[in-house]
CSV table of C-alpha atoms (C1' of nucleotides) in Angstrom, one decimal:
chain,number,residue,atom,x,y,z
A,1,UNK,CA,37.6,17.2,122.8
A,2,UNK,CA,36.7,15.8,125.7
A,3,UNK,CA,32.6,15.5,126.6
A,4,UNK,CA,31.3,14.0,129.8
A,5,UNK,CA,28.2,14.1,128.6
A,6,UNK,CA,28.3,11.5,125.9
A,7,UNK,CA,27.3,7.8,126.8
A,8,UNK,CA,28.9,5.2,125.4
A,9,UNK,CA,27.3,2.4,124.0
A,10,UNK,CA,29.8,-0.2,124.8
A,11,UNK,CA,30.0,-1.7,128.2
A,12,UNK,CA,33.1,-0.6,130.8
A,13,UNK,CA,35.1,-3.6,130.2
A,14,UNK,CA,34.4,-3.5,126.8
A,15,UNK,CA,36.1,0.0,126.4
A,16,UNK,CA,39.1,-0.7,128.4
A,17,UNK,CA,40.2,-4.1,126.3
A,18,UNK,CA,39.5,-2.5,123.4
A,19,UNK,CA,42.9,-0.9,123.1
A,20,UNK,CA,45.3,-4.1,124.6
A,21,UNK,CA,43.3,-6.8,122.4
A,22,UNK,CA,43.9,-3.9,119.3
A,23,UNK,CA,47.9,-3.9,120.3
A,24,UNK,CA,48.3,-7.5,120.3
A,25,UNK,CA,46.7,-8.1,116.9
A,26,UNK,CA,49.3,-4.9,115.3
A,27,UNK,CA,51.7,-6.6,116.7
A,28,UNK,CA,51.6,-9.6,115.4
A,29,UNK,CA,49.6,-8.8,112.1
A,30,UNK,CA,50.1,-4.9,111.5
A,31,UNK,CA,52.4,-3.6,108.9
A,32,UNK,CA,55.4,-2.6,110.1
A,33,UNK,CA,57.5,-1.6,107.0
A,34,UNK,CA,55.8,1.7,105.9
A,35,UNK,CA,58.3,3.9,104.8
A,36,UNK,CA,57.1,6.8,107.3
A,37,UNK,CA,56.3,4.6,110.6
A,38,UNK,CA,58.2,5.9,113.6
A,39,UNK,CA,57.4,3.4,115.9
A,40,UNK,CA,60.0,1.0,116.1
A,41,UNK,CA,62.5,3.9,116.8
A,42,UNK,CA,63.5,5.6,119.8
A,43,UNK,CA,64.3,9.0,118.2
A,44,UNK,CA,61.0,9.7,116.2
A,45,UNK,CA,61.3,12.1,113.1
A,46,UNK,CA,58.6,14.4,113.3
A,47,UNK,CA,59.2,16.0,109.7
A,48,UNK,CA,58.7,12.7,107.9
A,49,UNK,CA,55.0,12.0,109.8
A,50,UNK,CA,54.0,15.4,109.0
A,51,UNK,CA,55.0,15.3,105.8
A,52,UNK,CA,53.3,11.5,105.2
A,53,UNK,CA,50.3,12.2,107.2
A,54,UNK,CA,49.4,15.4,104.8
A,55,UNK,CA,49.6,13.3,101.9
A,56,UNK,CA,47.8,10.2,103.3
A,57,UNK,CA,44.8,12.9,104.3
A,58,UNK,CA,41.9,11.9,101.3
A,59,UNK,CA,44.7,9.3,100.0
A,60,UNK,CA,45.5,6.0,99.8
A,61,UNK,CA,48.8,4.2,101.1
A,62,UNK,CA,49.7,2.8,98.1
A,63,UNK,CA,49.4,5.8,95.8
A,64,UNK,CA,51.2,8.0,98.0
A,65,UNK,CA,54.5,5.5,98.6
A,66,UNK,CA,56.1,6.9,95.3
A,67,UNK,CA,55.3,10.8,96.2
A,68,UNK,CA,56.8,10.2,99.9
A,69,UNK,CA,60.3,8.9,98.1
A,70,UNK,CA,60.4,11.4,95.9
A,71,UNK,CA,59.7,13.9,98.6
A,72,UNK,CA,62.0,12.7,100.8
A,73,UNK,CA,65.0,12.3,98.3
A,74,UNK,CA,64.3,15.9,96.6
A,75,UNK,CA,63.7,17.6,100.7
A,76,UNK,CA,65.3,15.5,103.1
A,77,UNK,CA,64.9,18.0,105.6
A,78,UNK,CA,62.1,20.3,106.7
A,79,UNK,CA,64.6,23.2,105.8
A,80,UNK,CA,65.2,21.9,102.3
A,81,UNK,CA,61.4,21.9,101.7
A,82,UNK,CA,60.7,25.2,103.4
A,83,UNK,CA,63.6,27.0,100.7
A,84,UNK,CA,62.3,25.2,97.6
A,85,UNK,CA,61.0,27.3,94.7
A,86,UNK,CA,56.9,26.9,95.0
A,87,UNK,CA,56.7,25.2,91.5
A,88,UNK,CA,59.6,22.4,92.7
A,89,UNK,CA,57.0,21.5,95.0
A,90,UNK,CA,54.1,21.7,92.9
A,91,UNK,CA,56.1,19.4,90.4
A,92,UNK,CA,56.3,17.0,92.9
A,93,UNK,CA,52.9,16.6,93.8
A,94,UNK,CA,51.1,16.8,90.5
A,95,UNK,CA,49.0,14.2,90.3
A,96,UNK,CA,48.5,13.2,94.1
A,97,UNK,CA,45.6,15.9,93.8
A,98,UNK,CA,43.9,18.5,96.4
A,99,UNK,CA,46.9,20.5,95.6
A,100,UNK,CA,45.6,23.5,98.6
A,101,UNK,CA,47.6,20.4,100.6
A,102,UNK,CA,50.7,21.3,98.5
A,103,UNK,CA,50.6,24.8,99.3
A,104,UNK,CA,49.7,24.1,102.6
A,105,UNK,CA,52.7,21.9,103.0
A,106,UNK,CA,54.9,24.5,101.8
A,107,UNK,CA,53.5,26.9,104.0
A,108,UNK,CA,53.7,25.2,106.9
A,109,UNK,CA,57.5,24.5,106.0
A,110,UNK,CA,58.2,27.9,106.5
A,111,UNK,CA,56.3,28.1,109.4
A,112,UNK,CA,58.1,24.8,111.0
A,113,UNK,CA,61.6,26.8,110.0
A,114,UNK,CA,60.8,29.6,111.5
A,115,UNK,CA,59.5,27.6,115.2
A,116,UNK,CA,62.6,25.9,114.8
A,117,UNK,CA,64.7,28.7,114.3
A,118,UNK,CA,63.1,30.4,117.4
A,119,UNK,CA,62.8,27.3,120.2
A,120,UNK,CA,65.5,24.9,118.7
A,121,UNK,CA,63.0,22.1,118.0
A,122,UNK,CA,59.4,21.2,116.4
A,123,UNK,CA,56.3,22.6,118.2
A,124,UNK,CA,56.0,19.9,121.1
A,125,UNK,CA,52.1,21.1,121.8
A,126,UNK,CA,48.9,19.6,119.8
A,127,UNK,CA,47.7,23.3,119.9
A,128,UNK,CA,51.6,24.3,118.4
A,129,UNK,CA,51.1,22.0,115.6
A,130,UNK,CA,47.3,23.0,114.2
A,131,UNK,CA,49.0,26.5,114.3
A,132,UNK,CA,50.7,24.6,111.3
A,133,UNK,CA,49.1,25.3,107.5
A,134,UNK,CA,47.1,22.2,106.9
A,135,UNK,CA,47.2,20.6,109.8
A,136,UNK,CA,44.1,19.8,111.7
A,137,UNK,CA,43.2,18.4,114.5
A,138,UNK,CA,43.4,14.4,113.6
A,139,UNK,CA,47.1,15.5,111.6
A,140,UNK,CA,48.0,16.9,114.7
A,141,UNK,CA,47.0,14.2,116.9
A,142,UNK,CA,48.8,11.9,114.5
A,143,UNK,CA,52.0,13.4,115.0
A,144,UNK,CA,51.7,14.3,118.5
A,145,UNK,CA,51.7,10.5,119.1
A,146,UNK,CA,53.7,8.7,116.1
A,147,UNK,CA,55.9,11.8,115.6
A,148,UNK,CA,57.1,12.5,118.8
A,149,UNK,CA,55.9,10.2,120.7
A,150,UNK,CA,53.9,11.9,122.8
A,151,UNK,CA,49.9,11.2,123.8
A,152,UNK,CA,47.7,11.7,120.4
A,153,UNK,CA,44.0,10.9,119.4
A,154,UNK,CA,43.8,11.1,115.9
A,155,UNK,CA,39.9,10.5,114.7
A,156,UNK,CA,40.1,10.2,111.0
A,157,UNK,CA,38.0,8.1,108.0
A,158,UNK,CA,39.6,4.9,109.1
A,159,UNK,CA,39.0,5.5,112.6
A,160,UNK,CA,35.5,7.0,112.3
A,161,UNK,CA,34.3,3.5,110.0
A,162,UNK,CA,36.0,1.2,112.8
A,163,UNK,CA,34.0,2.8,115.7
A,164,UNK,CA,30.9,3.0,114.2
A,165,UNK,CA,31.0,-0.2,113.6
A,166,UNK,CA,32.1,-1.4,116.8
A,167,UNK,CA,30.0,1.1,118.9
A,168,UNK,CA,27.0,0.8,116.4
A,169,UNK,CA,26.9,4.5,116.1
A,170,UNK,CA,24.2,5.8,114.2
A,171,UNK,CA,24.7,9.3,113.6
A,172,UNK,CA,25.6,10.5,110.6
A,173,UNK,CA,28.9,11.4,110.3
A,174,UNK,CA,29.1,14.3,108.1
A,175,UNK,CA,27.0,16.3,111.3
A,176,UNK,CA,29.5,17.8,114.3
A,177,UNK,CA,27.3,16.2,116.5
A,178,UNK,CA,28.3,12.8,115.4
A,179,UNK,CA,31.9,14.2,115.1
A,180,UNK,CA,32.0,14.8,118.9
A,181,UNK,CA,30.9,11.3,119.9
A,182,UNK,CA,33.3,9.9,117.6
A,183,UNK,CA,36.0,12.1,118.9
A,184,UNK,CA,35.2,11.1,122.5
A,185,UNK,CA,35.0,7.8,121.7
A,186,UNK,CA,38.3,7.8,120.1
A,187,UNK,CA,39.7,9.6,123.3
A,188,UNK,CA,38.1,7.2,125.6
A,189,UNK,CA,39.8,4.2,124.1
A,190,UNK,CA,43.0,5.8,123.2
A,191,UNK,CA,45.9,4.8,125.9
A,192,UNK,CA,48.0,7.1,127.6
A,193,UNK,CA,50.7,5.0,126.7
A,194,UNK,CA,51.2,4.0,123.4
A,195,UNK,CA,49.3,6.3,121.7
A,196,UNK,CA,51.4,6.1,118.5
A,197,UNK,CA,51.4,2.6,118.2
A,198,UNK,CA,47.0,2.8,119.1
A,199,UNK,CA,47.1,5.3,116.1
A,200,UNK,CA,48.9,3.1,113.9
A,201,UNK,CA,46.8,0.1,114.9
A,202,UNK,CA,43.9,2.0,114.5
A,203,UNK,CA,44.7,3.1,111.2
A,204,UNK,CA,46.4,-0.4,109.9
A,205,UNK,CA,42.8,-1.9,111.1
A,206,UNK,CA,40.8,0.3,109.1
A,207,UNK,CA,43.3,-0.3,105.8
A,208,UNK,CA,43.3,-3.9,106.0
A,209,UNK,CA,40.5,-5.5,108.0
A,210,UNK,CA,37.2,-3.2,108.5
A,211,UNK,CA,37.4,-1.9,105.4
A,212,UNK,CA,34.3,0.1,103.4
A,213,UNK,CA,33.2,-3.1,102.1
A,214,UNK,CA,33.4,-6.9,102.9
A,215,UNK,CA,35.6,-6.5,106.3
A,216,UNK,CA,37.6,-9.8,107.3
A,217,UNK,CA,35.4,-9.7,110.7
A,218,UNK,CA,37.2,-13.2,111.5
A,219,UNK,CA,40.5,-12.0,111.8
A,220,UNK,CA,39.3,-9.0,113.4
A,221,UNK,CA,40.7,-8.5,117.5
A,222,UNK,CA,37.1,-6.7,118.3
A,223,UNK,CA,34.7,-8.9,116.2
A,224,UNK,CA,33.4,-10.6,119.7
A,225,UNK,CA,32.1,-6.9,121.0
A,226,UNK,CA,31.5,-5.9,117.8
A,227,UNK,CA,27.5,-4.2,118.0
A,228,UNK,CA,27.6,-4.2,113.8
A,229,UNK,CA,28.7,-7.4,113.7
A,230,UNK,CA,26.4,-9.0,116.2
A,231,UNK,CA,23.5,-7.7,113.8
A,232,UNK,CA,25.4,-8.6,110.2
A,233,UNK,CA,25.0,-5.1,109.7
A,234,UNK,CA,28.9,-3.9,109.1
A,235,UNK,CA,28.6,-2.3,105.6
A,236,UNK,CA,26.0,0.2,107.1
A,237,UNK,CA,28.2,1.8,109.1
A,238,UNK,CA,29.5,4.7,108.9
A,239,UNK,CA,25.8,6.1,108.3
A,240,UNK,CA,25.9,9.3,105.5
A,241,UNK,CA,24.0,11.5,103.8
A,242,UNK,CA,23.2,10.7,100.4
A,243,UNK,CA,25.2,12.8,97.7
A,244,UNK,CA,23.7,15.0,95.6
A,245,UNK,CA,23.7,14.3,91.6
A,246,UNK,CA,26.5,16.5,89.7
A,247,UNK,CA,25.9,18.8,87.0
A,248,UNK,CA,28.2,19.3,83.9
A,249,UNK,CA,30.6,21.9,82.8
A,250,UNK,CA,32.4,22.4,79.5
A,251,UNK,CA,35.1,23.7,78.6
A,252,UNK,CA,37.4,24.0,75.7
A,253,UNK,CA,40.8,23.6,76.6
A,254,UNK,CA,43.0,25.8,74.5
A,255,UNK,CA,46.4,24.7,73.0
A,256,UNK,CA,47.7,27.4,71.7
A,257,UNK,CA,51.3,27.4,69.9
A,258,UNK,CA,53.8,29.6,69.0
A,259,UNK,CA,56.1,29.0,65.3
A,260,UNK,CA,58.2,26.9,67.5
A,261,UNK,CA,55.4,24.6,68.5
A,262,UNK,CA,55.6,25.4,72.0
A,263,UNK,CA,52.8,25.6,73.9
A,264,UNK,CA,50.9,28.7,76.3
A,265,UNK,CA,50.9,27.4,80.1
A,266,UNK,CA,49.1,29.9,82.6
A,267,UNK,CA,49.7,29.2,86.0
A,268,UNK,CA,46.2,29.3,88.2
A,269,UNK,CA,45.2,31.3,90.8
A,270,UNK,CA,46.4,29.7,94.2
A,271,UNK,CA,42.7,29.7,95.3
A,272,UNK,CA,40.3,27.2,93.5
A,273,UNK,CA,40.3,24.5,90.9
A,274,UNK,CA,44.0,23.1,90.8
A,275,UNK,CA,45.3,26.6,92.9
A,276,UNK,CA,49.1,27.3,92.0
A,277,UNK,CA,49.7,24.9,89.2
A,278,UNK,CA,49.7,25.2,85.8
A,279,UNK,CA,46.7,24.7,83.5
A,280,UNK,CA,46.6,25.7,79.2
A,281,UNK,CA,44.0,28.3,79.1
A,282,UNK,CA,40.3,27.1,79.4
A,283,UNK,CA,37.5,28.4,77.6
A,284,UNK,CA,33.9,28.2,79.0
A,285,UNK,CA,31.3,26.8,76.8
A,286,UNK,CA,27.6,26.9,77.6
A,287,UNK,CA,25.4,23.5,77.5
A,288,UNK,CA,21.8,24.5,75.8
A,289,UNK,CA,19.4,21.9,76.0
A,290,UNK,CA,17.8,21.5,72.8
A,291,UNK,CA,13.9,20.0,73.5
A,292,UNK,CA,13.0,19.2,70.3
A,293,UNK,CA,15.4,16.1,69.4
A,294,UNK,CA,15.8,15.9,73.6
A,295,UNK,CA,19.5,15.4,72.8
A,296,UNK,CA,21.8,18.1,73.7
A,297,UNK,CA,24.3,20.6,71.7
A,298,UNK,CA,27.4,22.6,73.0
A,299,UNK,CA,27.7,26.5,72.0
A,300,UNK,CA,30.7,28.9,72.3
A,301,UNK,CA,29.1,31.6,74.1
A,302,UNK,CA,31.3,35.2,74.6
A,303,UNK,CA,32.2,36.7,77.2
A,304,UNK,CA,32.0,39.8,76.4
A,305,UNK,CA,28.7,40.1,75.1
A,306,UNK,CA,27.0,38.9,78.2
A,307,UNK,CA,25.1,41.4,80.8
A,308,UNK,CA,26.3,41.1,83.7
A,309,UNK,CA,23.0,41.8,86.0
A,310,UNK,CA,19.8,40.3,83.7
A,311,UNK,CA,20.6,36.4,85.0
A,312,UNK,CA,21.7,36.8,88.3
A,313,UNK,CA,22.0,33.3,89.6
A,314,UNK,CA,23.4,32.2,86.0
A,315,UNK,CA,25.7,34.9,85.7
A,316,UNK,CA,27.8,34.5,89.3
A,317,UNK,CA,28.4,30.7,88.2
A,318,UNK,CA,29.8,32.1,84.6
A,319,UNK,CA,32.1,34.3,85.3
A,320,UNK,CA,33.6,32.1,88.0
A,321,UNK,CA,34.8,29.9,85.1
A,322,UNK,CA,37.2,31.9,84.1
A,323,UNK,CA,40.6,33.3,85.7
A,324,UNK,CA,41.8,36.6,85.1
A,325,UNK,CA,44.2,35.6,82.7
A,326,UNK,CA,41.8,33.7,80.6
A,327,UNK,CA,39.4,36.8,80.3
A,328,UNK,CA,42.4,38.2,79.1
A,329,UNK,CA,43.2,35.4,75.9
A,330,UNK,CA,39.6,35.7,75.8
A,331,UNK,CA,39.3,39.2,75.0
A,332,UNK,CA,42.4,39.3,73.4
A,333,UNK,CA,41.3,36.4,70.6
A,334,UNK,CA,38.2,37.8,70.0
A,335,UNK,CA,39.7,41.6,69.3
A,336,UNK,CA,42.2,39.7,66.7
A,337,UNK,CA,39.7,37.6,65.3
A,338,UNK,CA,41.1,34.3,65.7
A,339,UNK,CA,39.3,30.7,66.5
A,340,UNK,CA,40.8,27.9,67.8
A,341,UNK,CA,39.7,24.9,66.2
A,342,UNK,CA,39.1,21.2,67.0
A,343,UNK,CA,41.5,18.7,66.9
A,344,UNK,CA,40.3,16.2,65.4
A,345,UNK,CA,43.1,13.8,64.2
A,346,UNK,CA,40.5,11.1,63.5
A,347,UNK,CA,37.0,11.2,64.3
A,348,UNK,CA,37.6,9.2,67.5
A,349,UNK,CA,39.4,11.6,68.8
A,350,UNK,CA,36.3,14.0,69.2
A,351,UNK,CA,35.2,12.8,72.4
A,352,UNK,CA,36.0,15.4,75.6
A,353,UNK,CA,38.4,14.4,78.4
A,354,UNK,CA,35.7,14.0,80.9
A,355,UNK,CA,37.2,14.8,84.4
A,356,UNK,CA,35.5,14.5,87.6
A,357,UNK,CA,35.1,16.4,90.9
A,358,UNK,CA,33.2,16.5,93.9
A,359,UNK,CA,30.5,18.5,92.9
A,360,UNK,CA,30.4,18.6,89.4
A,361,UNK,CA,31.7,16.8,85.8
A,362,UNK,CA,34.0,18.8,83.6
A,363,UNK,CA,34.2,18.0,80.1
A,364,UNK,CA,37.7,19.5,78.4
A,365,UNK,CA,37.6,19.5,74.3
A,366,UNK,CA,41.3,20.2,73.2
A,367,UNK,CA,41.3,23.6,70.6
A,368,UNK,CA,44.2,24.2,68.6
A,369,UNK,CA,45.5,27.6,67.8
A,370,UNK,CA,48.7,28.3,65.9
A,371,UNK,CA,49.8,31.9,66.1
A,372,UNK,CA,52.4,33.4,64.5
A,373,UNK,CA,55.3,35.3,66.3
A,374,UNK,CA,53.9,38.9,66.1
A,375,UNK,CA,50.9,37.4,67.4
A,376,UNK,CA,52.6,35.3,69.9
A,377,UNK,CA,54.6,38.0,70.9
A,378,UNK,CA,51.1,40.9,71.2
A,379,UNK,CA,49.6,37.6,73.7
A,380,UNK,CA,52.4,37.5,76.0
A,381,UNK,CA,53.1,41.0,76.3
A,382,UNK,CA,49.4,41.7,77.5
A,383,UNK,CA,49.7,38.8,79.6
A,384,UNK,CA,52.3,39.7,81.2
A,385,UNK,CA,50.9,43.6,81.6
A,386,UNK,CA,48.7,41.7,84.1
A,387,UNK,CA,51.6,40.1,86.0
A,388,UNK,CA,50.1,36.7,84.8
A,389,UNK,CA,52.7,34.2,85.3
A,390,UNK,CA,53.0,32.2,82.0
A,391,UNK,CA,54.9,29.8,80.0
A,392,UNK,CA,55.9,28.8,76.4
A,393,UNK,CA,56.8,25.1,76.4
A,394,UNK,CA,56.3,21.9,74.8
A,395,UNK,CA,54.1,19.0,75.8
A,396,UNK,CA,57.3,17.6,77.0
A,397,UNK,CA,59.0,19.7,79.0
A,398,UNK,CA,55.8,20.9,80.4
A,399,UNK,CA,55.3,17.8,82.2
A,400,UNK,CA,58.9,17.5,83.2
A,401,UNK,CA,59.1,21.3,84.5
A,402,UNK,CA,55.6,22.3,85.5
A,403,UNK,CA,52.8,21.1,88.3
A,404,UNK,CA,50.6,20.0,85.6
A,405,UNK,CA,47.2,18.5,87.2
A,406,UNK,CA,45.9,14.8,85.7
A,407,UNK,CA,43.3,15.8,83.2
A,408,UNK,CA,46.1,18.5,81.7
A,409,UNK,CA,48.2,15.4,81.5
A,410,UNK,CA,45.4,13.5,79.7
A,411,UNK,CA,45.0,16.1,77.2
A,412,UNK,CA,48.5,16.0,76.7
A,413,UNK,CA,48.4,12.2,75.8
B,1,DA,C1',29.0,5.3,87.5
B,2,DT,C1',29.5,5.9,92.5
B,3,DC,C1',32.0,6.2,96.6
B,4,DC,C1',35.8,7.8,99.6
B,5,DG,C1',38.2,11.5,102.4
B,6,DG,C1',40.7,16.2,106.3
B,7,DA,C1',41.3,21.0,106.4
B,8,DT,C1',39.8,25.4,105.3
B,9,DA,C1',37.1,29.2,103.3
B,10,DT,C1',32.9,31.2,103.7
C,1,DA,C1',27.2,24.6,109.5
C,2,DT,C1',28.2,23.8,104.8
C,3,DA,C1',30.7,23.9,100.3
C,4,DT,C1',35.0,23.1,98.2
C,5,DC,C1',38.9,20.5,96.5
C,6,DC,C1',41.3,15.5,93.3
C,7,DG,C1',42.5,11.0,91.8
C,8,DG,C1',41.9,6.2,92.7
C,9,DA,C1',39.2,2.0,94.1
C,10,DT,C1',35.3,-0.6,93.4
DNA sequence: ATCCGGATAT
DNA sequence: ATATCCGGAT
């Protein structure tokens, strides 16, 4: 990552205190007693920072303390991970979200085994561990320094807000071009020595003190060399593009039940909205606009009835909403004539689950559907014709057995 | 209601 | 180079 060619904005002296005057105030202020920090052994464990630093990537210490115990008590050991059924895992992280980490995780469990297996030890090279499922180049660096202590630049959110700051970097850092200067930077102030503790620092200083908003400048080891603080300008760093508005989806979500009052789980395609866990079968609904009150209505549109070529950009977007097994219930309902209907215990309970994401706003509206056993036996059988993995369980044991994701769980409640 | 974030698929 | 993915913090 190294570029000659960048100039940094900070002056000579200023770069090469940066990382002792850092040091000194971990020591004495830093945290210390995170359940995953290496640093005040001699005999690092690699497995537990790879395994912390993929759930801390897009998540906050403090939600992922209770996911790392349960982790670590359930797969104490790289190996017990890499030979645990796929929906153990999932089960474990449902709810810590961005669940292509969980897959990644246990992917990169088996490839771990299998390096250790062959050389007698964890990759020892940055380049042997972004081989890795989900591990990139900041992950890497990470454990290259606090897992093995070894030399590591890791150059993630934390890091990126503290050296804009410092180094008054402009750029916006969604661009590569900003990326690079950020990453030599990073390199440039990160020591040979102690990288692992730098990275710790680095990070503990971008948790606790230059945070997104209102930073504790006056307890801050850089704020005298500080380029954003010399102008009062910290909270416009890091500069980045505006986001776009999101549109909305709808959906109903179906719960439909067998004579036993269990429920119909399908388990998602591993690629995708919540990828490998377990969902209850959605059904797309189409948002009209209706102009003439300017207040907007919800219609159950069918599938099956639509033409697949006369709204091109429309169409694409549609039949992405649903998987293959939901085409399936789809189909399948509308050949037996049946109709889930809403809810509706009390009016109140009308209102969608409304569930965020980056890009758009899903609204889920909770059908029921009770079918009877010939029916509930005719579903499952042409489910499972399609090798659809699927479950019959109650709202219960769901939760306890199955990855279910958080607005599943909602529903639920 | 808006913002935050690392790896990967495309 | 850009879009995608989740739940929590503010």
């Amino acid at each position: 990552m190294t570029d000659n060619n960048i100039a940094f904005t900070q002056t000579k002296d200023h770069l090469d205190t940066f990382a002792p005057r850092l040091l000194d105030w971990f020591a004495i202020n830093g945290r210390h007693d995170l359940p995953w920090q290496q640093h005040l052994t001699d005999t690092p464990n690699p497995y537990i920072v790879w395994l912390s630093e993929v759930m801390l990537q897009q998540t906050q210490v403090t939600t992922v303390l209770p996911y790392f115990a349960r982790f670590m008590d359930s797969f104490p050991t790289v190996q017990d991970l890499a030979t645990a059924e796929w929906n153990t895992v999932a089960e474990h992280w449902a709810g810590l979200g961005y669940y292509a980490r969980a897959r990644n995780l246990h992917k990169g469990a088996k490839q771990l085994v299998a390096v250790i297996n062959e050389t007698g030890d964890f990759p020892q090279t940055l380049a042997g561990w972004e081989a890795i499922a989900g591990v990139g180049p900041s992950t890497a660096g990470a454990i290259m320094a606090m897992g093995l202590h070894r030399y590591g630049v890791i150059c993630d959110g934390n890091v990126k807000r503290v050296l804009t700051r410092w180094a008054a970097i402009e750029g916006d850092i969604t661009k590569s071009a900003t990326t690079k200067e950020l990453w030599a930077l990073a390199e440039r102030l990160t020591p040979i020595e102690n990288s692992g503790l730098f990275a710790q620092a680095m990070m503990d200083m971008g948790a606790t003190l230059c945070t997104r908003r209102k930073p504790a400048c006056p307890l801050c080891p850089l704020q005298n060399d500080c380029l954003a603080h010399a102008q009062n300008r910290e909270e416009d760093y890091p500069v980045k593009a505006k986001k776009q508005p999101k549109p909305s989806k709808f959906s109903n979500a179906l719960l439909i039940q067998n004579v036993d009052g269990e429920i119909l789980w399908l388990q998602r395609p591993d690629s995708g909205i919540w990828g490998g866990l377990w969902s209850l079968p959605l059904e797309f609904i189409e948002k009209v606009s209706d102009n003439v009150k300017g207040k907007t209505t919800t219609k159950q549109t069918d599938i099956l009835d639509e033409k697949p070529l006369e709204v091109a950009s429309n169409e694409k977007v549609y039949e992405a909403e649903f998987t293959t097994a939901e085409q399936i219930i789809n189909a399948w309902l509308n050949k037996n004539n049946l109709v889930a209907t809403p809810i509706n215990k009390t009016l109140l309970d009308d209102a969608p689950i409304k569930h965020s994401l980056t890009h758009f706003h899903w609204y889920l509206t909770p059908q029921s559907l009770i079918l009877n056993n010939e029916q509930s036996q005719a579903l499952t059988e042409a489910l499972q014709a399609a090798e659809i993995n699927i479950n019959w369980l109650n709202a219960a044991d769901a939760q306890a057995t199955l990855g279910l994701p958080r607005a599943m769980v909602k529903i639920l409640e």
